[in-house]
PDB file of C-alpha atoms in Angstrom:
ATOM      1  CA  MET S 201      -3.437 -17.818   5.500  1.00 75.00           C
ATOM      2  CA  LEU S 202      -2.591 -15.226   8.126  1.00 83.00           C
ATOM      3  CA  PHE S 203       0.783 -14.629   6.542  1.00 91.00           C
ATOM      4  CA  LEU S 204      -0.282 -14.534   2.890  1.00 92.00           C
ATOM      5  CA  LEU S 205      -1.626 -10.984   2.691  1.00 93.00           C
ATOM      6  CA  PRO S 206       1.205  -9.390   4.722  1.00 95.00           C
ATOM      7  CA  ILE S 207       3.825 -11.107   2.547  1.00 95.00           C
ATOM      8  CA  ILE S 208       2.039 -10.024  -0.629  1.00 95.00           C
ATOM      9  CA  MET S 209       1.824  -6.441   0.685  1.00 95.00           C
ATOM     10  CA  VAL S 210       5.542  -6.299   1.479  1.00 97.00           C
ATOM     11  CA  PHE S 211       6.454  -7.700  -1.934  1.00 96.00           C
ATOM     12  CA  ALA S 212       3.959  -5.515  -3.843  1.00 96.00           C
ATOM     13  CA  GLY S 213       5.047  -2.441  -1.891  1.00 96.00           C
ATOM     14  CA  TRP S 214       8.679  -3.126  -2.712  1.00 96.00           C
ATOM     15  CA  MET S 215       7.801  -3.599  -6.385  1.00 96.00           C
ATOM     16  CA  MET S 216       5.761  -0.388  -6.462  1.00 95.00           C
ATOM     17  CA  GLN S 217       8.619   1.562  -4.930  1.00 94.00           C
ATOM     18  CA  THR S 218      11.493   0.118  -6.905  1.00 94.00           C
ATOM     19  CA  HIS S 219       9.915  -0.991 -10.190  1.00 94.00           C
ATOM     20  CA  PRO S 220       6.739   1.011 -10.888  1.00 92.00           C
ATOM     21  CA  PRO S 221       5.183   0.549 -14.325  1.00 93.00           C
ATOM     22  CA  GLU S 222       7.141   2.723 -16.757  1.00 91.00           C
ATOM     23  CA  ASN S 223       4.117   3.988 -18.639  1.00 93.00           C
ATOM     24  CA  ILE S 224       0.858   5.292 -17.237  1.00 94.00           C
ATOM     25  CA  ASN S 225      -1.705   2.660 -18.122  1.00 90.00           C
ATOM     26  CA  ASN S 226      -5.148   1.354 -17.213  1.00 90.00           C
ATOM     27  CA  TRP S 227      -4.027  -2.194 -16.427  1.00 92.00           C
ATOM     28  CA  ILE S 228      -1.168  -2.301 -13.922  1.00 91.00           C
ATOM     29  CA  GLY S 229      -0.151  -0.042 -11.062  1.00 91.00           C
ATOM     30  CA  TYR S 230      -1.711   2.478  -8.717  1.00 95.00           C
ATOM     31  CA  ARG S 231      -4.453   3.770 -10.997  1.00 94.00           C
ATOM     32  CA  THR S 232      -6.543   6.687  -9.805  1.00 95.00           C
ATOM     33  CA  LYS S 233      -7.535   9.873 -11.569  1.00 94.00           C
ATOM     34  CA  ARG S 234      -4.998  11.871  -9.541  1.00 95.00           C
ATOM     35  CA  SER S 235      -2.119   9.435  -9.940  1.00 95.00           C
ATOM     36  CA  MET S 236      -2.552   9.255 -13.709  1.00 95.00           C
ATOM     37  CA  LYS S 237      -2.307  13.022 -14.350  1.00 95.00           C
ATOM     38  CA  ASN S 238       1.325  12.830 -15.478  1.00 95.00           C
ATOM     39  CA  ARG S 239       4.582  10.914 -15.032  1.00 94.00           C
ATOM     40  CA  GLU S 240       5.493  12.753 -11.822  1.00 94.00           C
ATOM     41  CA  THR S 241       2.184  12.014 -10.069  1.00 95.00           C
ATOM     42  CA  TRP S 242       2.400   8.415 -11.314  1.00 96.00           C
ATOM     43  CA  LYS S 243       5.862   7.905  -9.807  1.00 95.00           C
ATOM     44  CA  PHE S 244       4.935   9.709  -6.592  1.00 95.00           C
ATOM     45  CA  ALA S 245       1.823   7.596  -6.047  1.00 96.00           C
ATOM     46  CA  HIS S 246       3.708   4.340  -6.553  1.00 96.00           C
ATOM     47  CA  ALA S 247       6.567   5.350  -4.265  1.00 96.00           C
ATOM     48  CA  TYR S 248       4.277   6.664  -1.537  1.00 97.00           C
ATOM     49  CA  CYS S 249       1.743   3.823  -1.587  1.00 97.00           C
ATOM     50  CA  GLY S 250       4.501   1.227  -1.950  1.00 96.00           C
ATOM     51  CA  ARG S 251       6.213   2.553   1.164  1.00 97.00           C
ATOM     52  CA  LEU S 252       2.957   2.399   3.137  1.00 97.00           C
ATOM     53  CA  TRP S 253       2.200  -1.129   1.914  1.00 96.00           C
ATOM     54  CA  LYS S 254       5.646  -2.332   2.973  1.00 97.00           C
ATOM     55  CA  ILE S 255       5.239  -0.832   6.447  1.00 96.00           C
ATOM     56  CA  ASP S 256       1.685  -2.164   6.840  1.00 95.00           C
ATOM     57  CA  GLY S 257       2.749  -5.590   5.581  1.00 95.00           C
ATOM     58  CA  ILE S 258       5.627  -5.838   8.048  1.00 96.00           C
ATOM     59  CA  VAL S 259       3.419  -4.748  10.962  1.00 94.00           C
ATOM     60  CA  MET S 260       0.674  -7.188   9.932  1.00 93.00           C
ATOM     61  CA  PHE S 261       3.221  -9.986   9.599  1.00 95.00           C
ATOM     62  CA  CYS S 262       4.474  -9.391  13.159  1.00 93.00           C
ATOM     63  CA  ILE S 263       0.913  -9.309  14.483  1.00 90.00           C
ATOM     64  CA  SER S 264       0.154 -12.521  12.603  1.00 90.00           C
ATOM     65  CA  VAL S 265       3.130 -14.238  14.250  1.00 91.00           C
ATOM     66  CA  LEU S 266       1.815 -13.225  17.678  1.00 91.00           C
ATOM     67  CA  LEU S 267      -1.687 -14.387  16.825  1.00 87.00           C
ATOM     68  CA  SER S 268      -0.380 -17.721  15.585  1.00 87.00           C
ATOM     69  CA  VAL S 269       1.086 -18.346  19.026  1.00 89.00           C
ATOM     70  CA  ILE S 270      -2.199 -17.356  20.686  1.00 87.00           C
ATOM     71  CA  PHE S 271      -4.112 -19.734  18.393  1.00 85.00           C
ATOM     72  CA  LEU S 272      -2.194 -22.628  19.933  1.00 87.00           C
ATOM     73  CA  PHE S 273      -3.964 -22.021  23.246  1.00 91.00           C
ATOM     74  CA  VAL S 274      -7.586 -21.608  22.109  1.00 90.00           C
ATOM     75  CA  LYS S 275     -10.197 -24.042  20.856  1.00 92.00           C
ATOM     76  CA  VAL S 276     -10.159 -24.807  17.138  1.00 90.00           C
ATOM     77  CA  GLU S 277     -13.569 -23.190  16.608  1.00 91.00           C
ATOM     78  CA  THR S 278     -12.465 -20.013  18.364  1.00 90.00           C
ATOM     79  CA  GLY S 279      -9.245 -19.975  16.355  1.00 86.00           C
ATOM     80  CA  VAL S 280     -11.126 -20.258  13.072  1.00 88.00           C
ATOM     81  CA  VAL S 281     -13.398 -17.344  13.975  1.00 90.00           C
ATOM     82  CA  LEU S 282     -10.457 -15.239  15.132  1.00 87.00           C
ATOM     83  CA  MET S 283      -8.535 -16.059  11.968  1.00 86.00           C
ATOM     84  CA  GLY S 284     -11.504 -14.956   9.849  1.00 89.00           C
ATOM     85  CA  VAL S 285     -11.716 -11.676  11.761  1.00 89.00           C
ATOM     86  CA  VAL S 286      -7.976 -11.080  11.361  1.00 89.00           C
ATOM     87  CA  ILE S 287      -8.098 -11.760   7.612  1.00 88.00           C
ATOM     88  CA  CYS S 288     -11.005  -9.305   7.247  1.00 91.00           C
ATOM     89  CA  LEU S 289      -9.042  -6.668   9.190  1.00 90.00           C
ATOM     90  CA  GLN S 290      -5.986  -7.316   7.031  1.00 92.00           C
ATOM     91  CA  SER S 291      -8.113  -6.764   3.934  1.00 90.00           C
ATOM     92  CA  LEU S 292      -9.295  -3.418   5.297  1.00 92.00           C
ATOM     93  CA  ILE S 293      -5.728  -2.419   6.167  1.00 91.00           C
ATOM     94  CA  LEU S 294      -4.778  -3.254   2.579  1.00 91.00           C
ATOM     95  CA  LEU S 295      -7.068  -0.440   1.426  1.00 93.00           C
ATOM     96  CA  LEU S 296      -5.996   2.234   3.941  1.00 94.00           C
ATOM     97  CA  PRO S 297      -2.883   3.357   2.036  1.00 95.00           C
ATOM     98  CA  ILE S 298      -5.109   4.386  -0.873  1.00 95.00           C
ATOM     99  CA  PHE S 299      -6.711   7.124   1.224  1.00 96.00           C
ATOM    100  CA  PHE S 300      -3.355   8.351   2.523  1.00 97.00           C
ATOM    101  CA  THR S 301      -1.806   8.283  -0.941  1.00 97.00           C
ATOM    102  CA  GLU S 302      -4.667  10.281  -2.428  1.00 97.00           C
ATOM    103  CA  ARG S 303      -4.357  12.843   0.365  1.00 96.00           C
ATOM    104  CA  ALA S 304      -0.594  13.102  -0.227  1.00 95.00           C
ATOM    105  CA  LEU S 305      -1.166  13.541  -3.971  1.00 96.00           C
ATOM    106  CA  GLN S 306      -3.641  16.316  -3.251  1.00 94.00           C
ATOM    107  CA  GLN S 307      -1.165  18.037  -0.917  1.00 93.00           C
ATOM    108  CA  GLN S 308       1.836  17.688  -3.247  1.00 93.00           C
ATOM    109  CA  PHE S 309       0.204  18.436  -6.617  1.00 94.00           C
ATOM    110  CA  ASP S 310      -2.355  20.900  -7.947  1.00 92.00           C
ATOM    111  CA  GLU S 311      -5.448  19.937  -9.925  1.00 91.00           C
ATOM    112  CA  ILE S 312      -3.576  19.582 -13.219  1.00 90.00           C
ATOM    113  CA  GLY S 313      -0.698  17.585 -11.737  1.00 91.00           C
ATOM    114  CA  ASN S 314       1.967  20.250 -11.212  1.00 91.00           C
ATOM    115  CA  GLN S 315       3.990  19.911  -8.035  1.00 90.00           C
ATOM    116  CA  LYS S 316       3.025  22.555  -5.476  1.00 86.00           C
ATOM    117  CA  LYS S 317       6.242  22.980  -3.532  1.00 74.00           C
ATOM    118  CA  GLY S 318       9.823  21.849  -3.206  1.00 67.00           C
ATOM    119  CA  GLU S 319      11.379  18.588  -4.243  1.00 61.00           C
ATOM    120  CA  ASN S 320       9.440  15.365  -4.133  1.00 64.00           C
ATOM    121  CA  PRO S 321      10.914  13.262  -1.272  1.00 63.00           C
ATOM    122  CA  TYR S 322       9.313  10.011  -2.472  1.00 62.00           C
ATOM    123  CA  VAL S 323      10.589   9.885  -6.029  1.00 62.00           C
ATOM    124  CA  LYS S 324      14.185   9.355  -7.047  1.00 58.00           C
ATOM    125  CA  ASN S 325      14.997  11.011 -10.358  1.00 51.00           C
TER     126      ASN S 325
END
């Protein structure tokens, strides 16, 4: 179970970056009011959040490997409690990229979705 969420995050992050949903929709993808302003904000949000999810997933996977080794040397009851704590922390880490992505959207785009400055480094045209 320790490896499930990190693997899902890496895969979902890769998918968001490389194959975001083509059309803005209410069913699939990174769906917030800011990200759904236009096609450019939609692509930016997916690329940015996808990148963060991949990084977080890889870091969490490495930490999970270390913890798995530690679990070999503790009592079963202690291991179960620690595993529950780790899974809760992983769930919180899953949500962190949302806050960073929203902040990046706010910095890169104005209120109506026009890019504020320069070229968008997270979206390939």
